[in-house]
Structures are given as C-alpha cells and as structure tokens.
PDB file of C-alpha atoms (C1' of nucleotides) in Angstrom:
ATOM      1  CA  MET A   1     150.249 -32.938  83.229  1.00 44.00           C
ATOM      2  CA  LYS A   2     150.626 -29.353  84.099  1.00 35.00           C
ATOM      3  CA  SER A   3     149.197 -27.026  81.649  1.00 32.00           C
ATOM      4  CA  THR A   4     151.978 -24.626  81.798  1.00 34.00           C
ATOM      5  CA  ILE A   5     150.049 -21.631  81.032  1.00 36.00           C
ATOM      6  CA  LYS A   6     152.436 -18.937  81.748  1.00 39.00           C
ATOM      7  CA  ILE A   7     150.212 -15.768  82.039  1.00 39.00           C
ATOM      8  CA  SER A   8     151.754 -13.456  79.257  1.00 38.00           C
ATOM      9  CA  GLU A   9     153.219 -10.462  80.205  1.00 39.00           C
ATOM     10  CA  LYS A  10     150.700  -8.625  78.295  1.00 40.00           C
ATOM     11  CA  ASN A  11     148.329  -9.031  81.260  1.00 46.00           C
ATOM     12  CA  LYS A  12     149.343  -5.919  82.983  1.00 50.00           C
ATOM     13  CA  ASP A  13     146.273  -5.696  85.017  1.00 64.00           C
ATOM     14  CA  PHE A  14     145.806  -7.686  88.057  1.00 79.00           C
ATOM     15  CA  PHE A  15     142.119  -8.489  86.877  1.00 83.00           C
ATOM     16  CA  GLU A  16     143.285  -9.695  83.469  1.00 83.00           C
ATOM     17  CA  LYS A  17     145.229 -12.156  85.552  1.00 84.00           C
ATOM     18  CA  VAL A  18     142.231 -13.337  87.351  1.00 88.00           C
ATOM     19  CA  TYR A  19     140.059 -13.761  84.195  1.00 87.00           C
ATOM     20  CA  GLN A  20     142.853 -15.776  82.582  1.00 86.00           C
ATOM     21  CA  VAL A  21     143.103 -18.353  85.574  1.00 90.00           C
ATOM     22  CA  VAL A  22     139.282 -18.579  85.697  1.00 91.00           C
ATOM     23  CA  ALA A  23     139.074 -19.044  82.324  1.00 92.00           C
ATOM     24  CA  LEU A  24     141.436 -21.960  82.477  1.00 92.00           C
ATOM     25  CA  ILE A  25     139.771 -23.811  85.162  1.00 94.00           C
ATOM     26  CA  PRO A  26     138.627 -27.171  83.927  1.00 93.00           C
ATOM     27  CA  GLU A  27     135.158 -28.175  83.629  1.00 93.00           C
ATOM     28  CA  GLY A  28     134.004 -29.977  86.782  1.00 93.00           C
ATOM     29  CA  LYS A  29     136.657 -28.395  88.784  1.00 94.00           C
ATOM     30  CA  VAL A  30     136.402 -25.278  91.145  1.00 94.00           C
ATOM     31  CA  THR A  31     138.703 -22.968  92.663  1.00 94.00           C
ATOM     32  CA  SER A  32     138.842 -20.460  95.664  1.00 94.00           C
ATOM     33  CA  TYR A  33     139.449 -16.572  95.502  1.00 93.00           C
ATOM     34  CA  GLY A  34     142.458 -17.002  97.740  1.00 91.00           C
ATOM     35  CA  ALA A  35     143.960 -19.592  95.520  1.00 92.00           C
ATOM     36  CA  ILE A  36     143.732 -17.077  92.456  1.00 91.00           C
ATOM     37  CA  GLY A  37     145.073 -14.363  94.511  1.00 89.00           C
ATOM     38  CA  LYS A  38     147.850 -16.455  95.817  1.00 89.00           C
ATOM     39  CA  TYR A  39     148.655 -17.535  92.548  1.00 88.00           C
ATOM     40  CA  LEU A  40     148.805 -13.897  91.479  1.00 84.00           C
ATOM     41  CA  GLY A  41     151.145 -13.100  94.387  1.00 78.00           C
ATOM     42  CA  SER A  42     148.573 -11.695  96.578  1.00 81.00           C
ATOM     43  CA  PRO A  43     147.376 -14.326  99.087  1.00 82.00           C
ATOM     44  CA  ARG A  44     145.606 -11.774 101.018  1.00 82.00           C
ATOM     45  CA  SER A  45     143.904 -10.138  98.236  1.00 83.00           C
ATOM     46  CA  ALA A  46     140.995 -12.638  97.814  1.00 88.00           C
ATOM     47  CA  ARG A  47     138.417  -9.512  98.093  1.00 88.00           C
ATOM     48  CA  MET A  48     140.382  -8.187  94.805  1.00 89.00           C
ATOM     49  CA  VAL A  49     139.411 -11.429  93.043  1.00 90.00           C
ATOM     50  CA  GLY A  50     136.071 -11.163  93.902  1.00 89.00           C
ATOM     51  CA  TRP A  51     135.786  -7.748  92.892  1.00 88.00           C
ATOM     52  CA  ALA A  52     137.452  -8.649  89.441  1.00 88.00           C
ATOM     53  CA  MET A  53     134.858 -11.324  89.226  1.00 90.00           C
ATOM     54  CA  ASN A  54     132.028  -8.803  90.079  1.00 87.00           C
ATOM     55  CA  HIS A  55     133.273  -7.016  86.992  1.00 85.00           C
ATOM     56  CA  SER A  56     133.762 -10.089  84.829  1.00 86.00           C
ATOM     57  CA  VAL A  57     129.928 -10.607  84.792  1.00 82.00           C
ATOM     58  CA  LYS A  58     129.800  -7.508  82.823  1.00 82.00           C
ATOM     59  CA  THR A  59     133.086  -7.396  81.099  1.00 83.00           C
ATOM     60  CA  ASN A  60     133.474 -11.101  80.530  1.00 85.00           C
ATOM     61  CA  PRO A  61     130.147 -12.781  80.721  1.00 84.00           C
ATOM     62  CA  ASN A  62     131.447 -15.688  79.154  1.00 86.00           C
ATOM     63  CA  LEU A  63     133.899 -16.336  81.941  1.00 90.00           C
ATOM     64  CA  PRO A  64     133.213 -19.311  84.025  1.00 93.00           C
ATOM     65  CA  ALA A  65     132.959 -17.507  87.399  1.00 93.00           C
ATOM     66  CA  HIS A  66     130.503 -20.129  88.551  1.00 93.00           C
ATOM     67  CA  ARG A  67     133.679 -22.089  89.185  1.00 94.00           C
ATOM     68  CA  VAL A  68     135.154 -19.911  91.691  1.00 94.00           C
ATOM     69  CA  VAL A  69     133.872 -20.025  94.993  1.00 94.00           C
ATOM     70  CA  ASN A  70     135.017 -19.257  98.540  1.00 93.00           C
ATOM     71  CA  ARG A  71     137.449 -21.174 100.631  1.00 92.00           C
ATOM     72  CA  ASN A  72     134.465 -22.948 102.106  1.00 91.00           C
ATOM     73  CA  GLY A  73     133.315 -24.051  98.758  1.00 92.00           C
ATOM     74  CA  LEU A  74     130.347 -22.083  99.028  1.00 92.00           C
ATOM     75  CA  LEU A  75     128.858 -20.351  96.139  1.00 92.00           C
ATOM     76  CA  SER A  76     128.956 -17.103  97.676  1.00 91.00           C
ATOM     77  CA  GLY A  77     128.343 -15.098  94.592  1.00 88.00           C
ATOM     78  CA  LYS A  78     125.314 -17.099  93.095  1.00 90.00           C
ATOM     79  CA  MET A  79     123.342 -13.966  93.623  1.00 89.00           C
ATOM     80  CA  HIS A  80     125.293 -12.029  91.144  1.00 89.00           C
ATOM     81  CA  PHE A  81     124.513 -14.353  88.053  1.00 90.00           C
ATOM     82  CA  GLU A  82     121.598 -14.344  86.024  1.00 88.00           C
ATOM     83  CA  THR A  83     119.500 -16.168  88.484  1.00 89.00           C
ATOM     84  CA  ALA A  84     120.377 -17.374  92.013  1.00 89.00           C
ATOM     85  CA  SER A  85     120.409 -20.846  90.930  1.00 91.00           C
ATOM     86  CA  THR A  86     122.492 -20.350  87.665  1.00 92.00           C
ATOM     87  CA  MET A  87     125.712 -20.944  89.612  1.00 92.00           C
ATOM     88  CA  ALA A  88     124.748 -24.222  91.310  1.00 93.00           C
ATOM     89  CA  ASP A  89     122.980 -25.343  88.295  1.00 93.00           C
ATOM     90  CA  LYS A  90     126.123 -24.902  86.145  1.00 94.00           C
ATOM     91  CA  LEU A  91     128.486 -26.796  88.574  1.00 94.00           C
ATOM     92  CA  ILE A  92     126.011 -29.756  88.953  1.00 94.00           C
ATOM     93  CA  ALA A  93     125.701 -29.821  85.053  1.00 95.00           C
ATOM     94  CA  GLU A  94     129.635 -30.124  85.164  1.00 95.00           C
ATOM     95  CA  GLY A  95     129.297 -33.093  87.553  1.00 93.00           C
ATOM     96  CA  LEU A  96     129.994 -31.335  90.692  1.00 94.00           C
ATOM     97  CA  LEU A  97     127.767 -32.205  93.848  1.00 92.00           C
ATOM     98  CA  VAL A  98     126.378 -28.793  95.219  1.00 93.00           C
ATOM     99  CA  ILE A  99     123.780 -28.851  97.981  1.00 91.00           C
ATOM    100  CA  ASP A 100     122.255 -25.837  99.464  1.00 90.00           C
ATOM    101  CA  ASP A 101     124.812 -23.632  97.512  1.00 91.00           C
ATOM    102  CA  GLN A 102     127.825 -25.655  99.071  1.00 91.00           C
ATOM    103  CA  ILE A 103     130.061 -28.014  97.125  1.00 93.00           C
ATOM    104  CA  GLN A 104     129.955 -31.451  98.870  1.00 92.00           C
ATOM    105  CA  ASN A 105     133.017 -32.836  96.994  1.00 91.00           C
ATOM    106  CA  PHE A 106     134.821 -29.661  97.090  1.00 91.00           C
ATOM    107  CA  SER A 107     137.891 -31.341  98.380  1.00 89.00           C
ATOM    108  CA  GLU A 108     138.216 -33.590  95.058  1.00 90.00           C
ATOM    109  CA  ALA A 109     136.915 -30.708  92.835  1.00 92.00           C
ATOM    110  CA  PHE A 110     139.163 -28.146  93.992  1.00 93.00           C
ATOM    111  CA  TRP A 111     141.636 -26.846  91.494  1.00 93.00           C
ATOM    112  CA  ASP A 112     144.442 -24.979  92.606  1.00 91.00           C
ATOM    113  CA  PRO A 113     146.204 -22.800  89.840  1.00 90.00           C
ATOM    114  CA  SER A 114     149.271 -22.439  92.067  1.00 88.00           C
ATOM    115  CA  LEU A 115     149.691 -26.350  91.671  1.00 88.00           C
ATOM    116  CA  GLU A 116     148.170 -27.017  88.317  1.00 76.00           C
ATOM    117  CA  LEU A 117     149.594 -24.024  86.410  1.00 79.00           C
ATOM    118  CA  GLU A 118     153.148 -23.112  86.147  1.00 70.00           C
ATOM    119  CA  LEU A 119     153.635 -19.492  86.789  1.00 61.00           C
TER     120      LEU A 119
ATOM    121  C1'  DC B   1     140.104  13.647  99.026  1.00 64.64           C
ATOM    122  C1'  DG B   2     137.971  10.700 103.016  1.00 64.64           C
ATOM    123  C1'  DA B   3     134.765   7.017 104.429  1.00 64.64           C
ATOM    124  C1'  DT B   4     132.443   2.818 103.275  1.00 64.64           C
ATOM    125  C1'  DT B   5     131.791  -1.371 100.752  1.00 64.64           C
ATOM    126  C1'  DG B   6     132.857  -5.952  98.611  1.00 64.64           C
ATOM    127  C1'  DA B   7     131.535 -12.990  94.788  1.00 64.64           C
ATOM    128  C1'  DC B   8     137.041 -13.400 100.880  1.00 64.64           C
ATOM    129  C1'  DA B   9     140.914 -15.234 103.965  1.00 64.64           C
ATOM    130  C1'  DC B  10     143.584 -15.921 108.228  1.00 64.64           C
ATOM    131  C1'  DC B  11     144.515 -15.192 113.290  1.00 64.64           C
ATOM    132  C1'  DA B  12     143.130 -15.097 117.995  1.00 64.64           C
ATOM    133  C1'  DA B  13     140.092 -16.077 121.868  1.00 64.64           C
TER     134       DA B  13
ATOM    135  C1'  DA C   1     135.341 -26.639 116.723  1.00 64.64           C
ATOM    136  C1'  DT C   2     133.034 -21.917 116.459  1.00 64.64           C
ATOM    137  C1'  DT C   3     132.744 -17.052 116.704  1.00 64.64           C
ATOM    138  C1'  DG C   4     134.707 -12.285 116.300  1.00 64.64           C
ATOM    139  C1'  DG C   5     137.751  -9.281 114.664  1.00 64.64           C
ATOM    140  C1'  DT C   6     141.327  -7.493 111.406  1.00 64.64           C
ATOM    141  C1'  DG C   7     143.765  -7.314 106.823  1.00 64.64           C
ATOM    142  C1'  DC C   8     143.912  -7.033 101.716  1.00 64.64           C
ATOM    143  C1'  DC C   9     143.348  -3.719  97.258  1.00 64.64           C
ATOM    144  C1'  DA C  10     140.417  -1.277  94.368  1.00 64.64           C
ATOM    145  C1'  DA C  11     136.126   0.844  93.461  1.00 64.64           C
ATOM    146  C1'  DT C  12     132.303   3.865  94.402  1.00 64.64           C
ATOM    147  C1'  DC C  13     129.452   7.318  97.035  1.00 64.64           C
TER     148       DC C  13
END
DNA sequence: CGATTGACACCAA
DNA sequence: ATTGGTGCCAATC
C-alpha cells in the first residue's frame, strides 16, 4: 500500500523536502539521491540532495541519512558520519547486505519515493 | 561578485 | 561494459 505522504506545502525549502523523504524511508530500504531529486521535481539535482544530506548531519542528526546512497548503491557518504563504518553498520543492522561499502541486494532494497509515495 | 567545490547522474565515445 | 566529460543548484572561499 502506498504511504500517501503528500509533502505539506509548508515545506518551502528543497532541503526540507529531502529531509522529509529521507525520514520516510522504511528500515531495511535505501534510495538514491537522484530518486529523491526526481521526486522533488529535479532529477538532475542529485548534487543538491547530497548537499542537503551533508547539512542534515548537523541540522537533523536523527535523519536516517545512512539509507541514502548513490545510484550505484555505493555508500558514498559513509565518511560524513560519526565513523566511516557507521553507515554500513546501520544498513547491515537493518537487514541489508553491505560489502565493501557496496549494497549487494541494492536492487531489492531500493526504495523509490516517486513510486512508493504519492506526490 | 566570480570561481571552486560537493554524500551525484546521465550522455557520448 | 568501461571511462571521460558535462550538467544540476546551492554554498563556501
């Protein structure tokens, strides 16, 4: 069943939307920057999503940013966490298969907001 | 204000 | 299939 989130119009900032989507990522699932950007209407603004995440660590430390990886399912931003192993460790703890900072079952663990969520 | 950087993605060769 | 180059938008220097 679709969550039907519907990002409130109160979210005026692009970053807020990113935070919202990331916060809605179910445990054991992951998504990509491009998917989030696409969901927000800017499929080419993946870098922006990454930028938002970078700040999210300081602004929203509770945000499950470890569930956001690049298009390849690679834990590109693991170095931005408390420790370089925090990201992979959390993903593994959630049931994901992460080897060498690479999500093995990325295909089945992939969670596309554009598909799972209703705009 | 101009140039460079950044947790990326996509197209072309 | 792999590698290289270009585009995205905002922030920081």
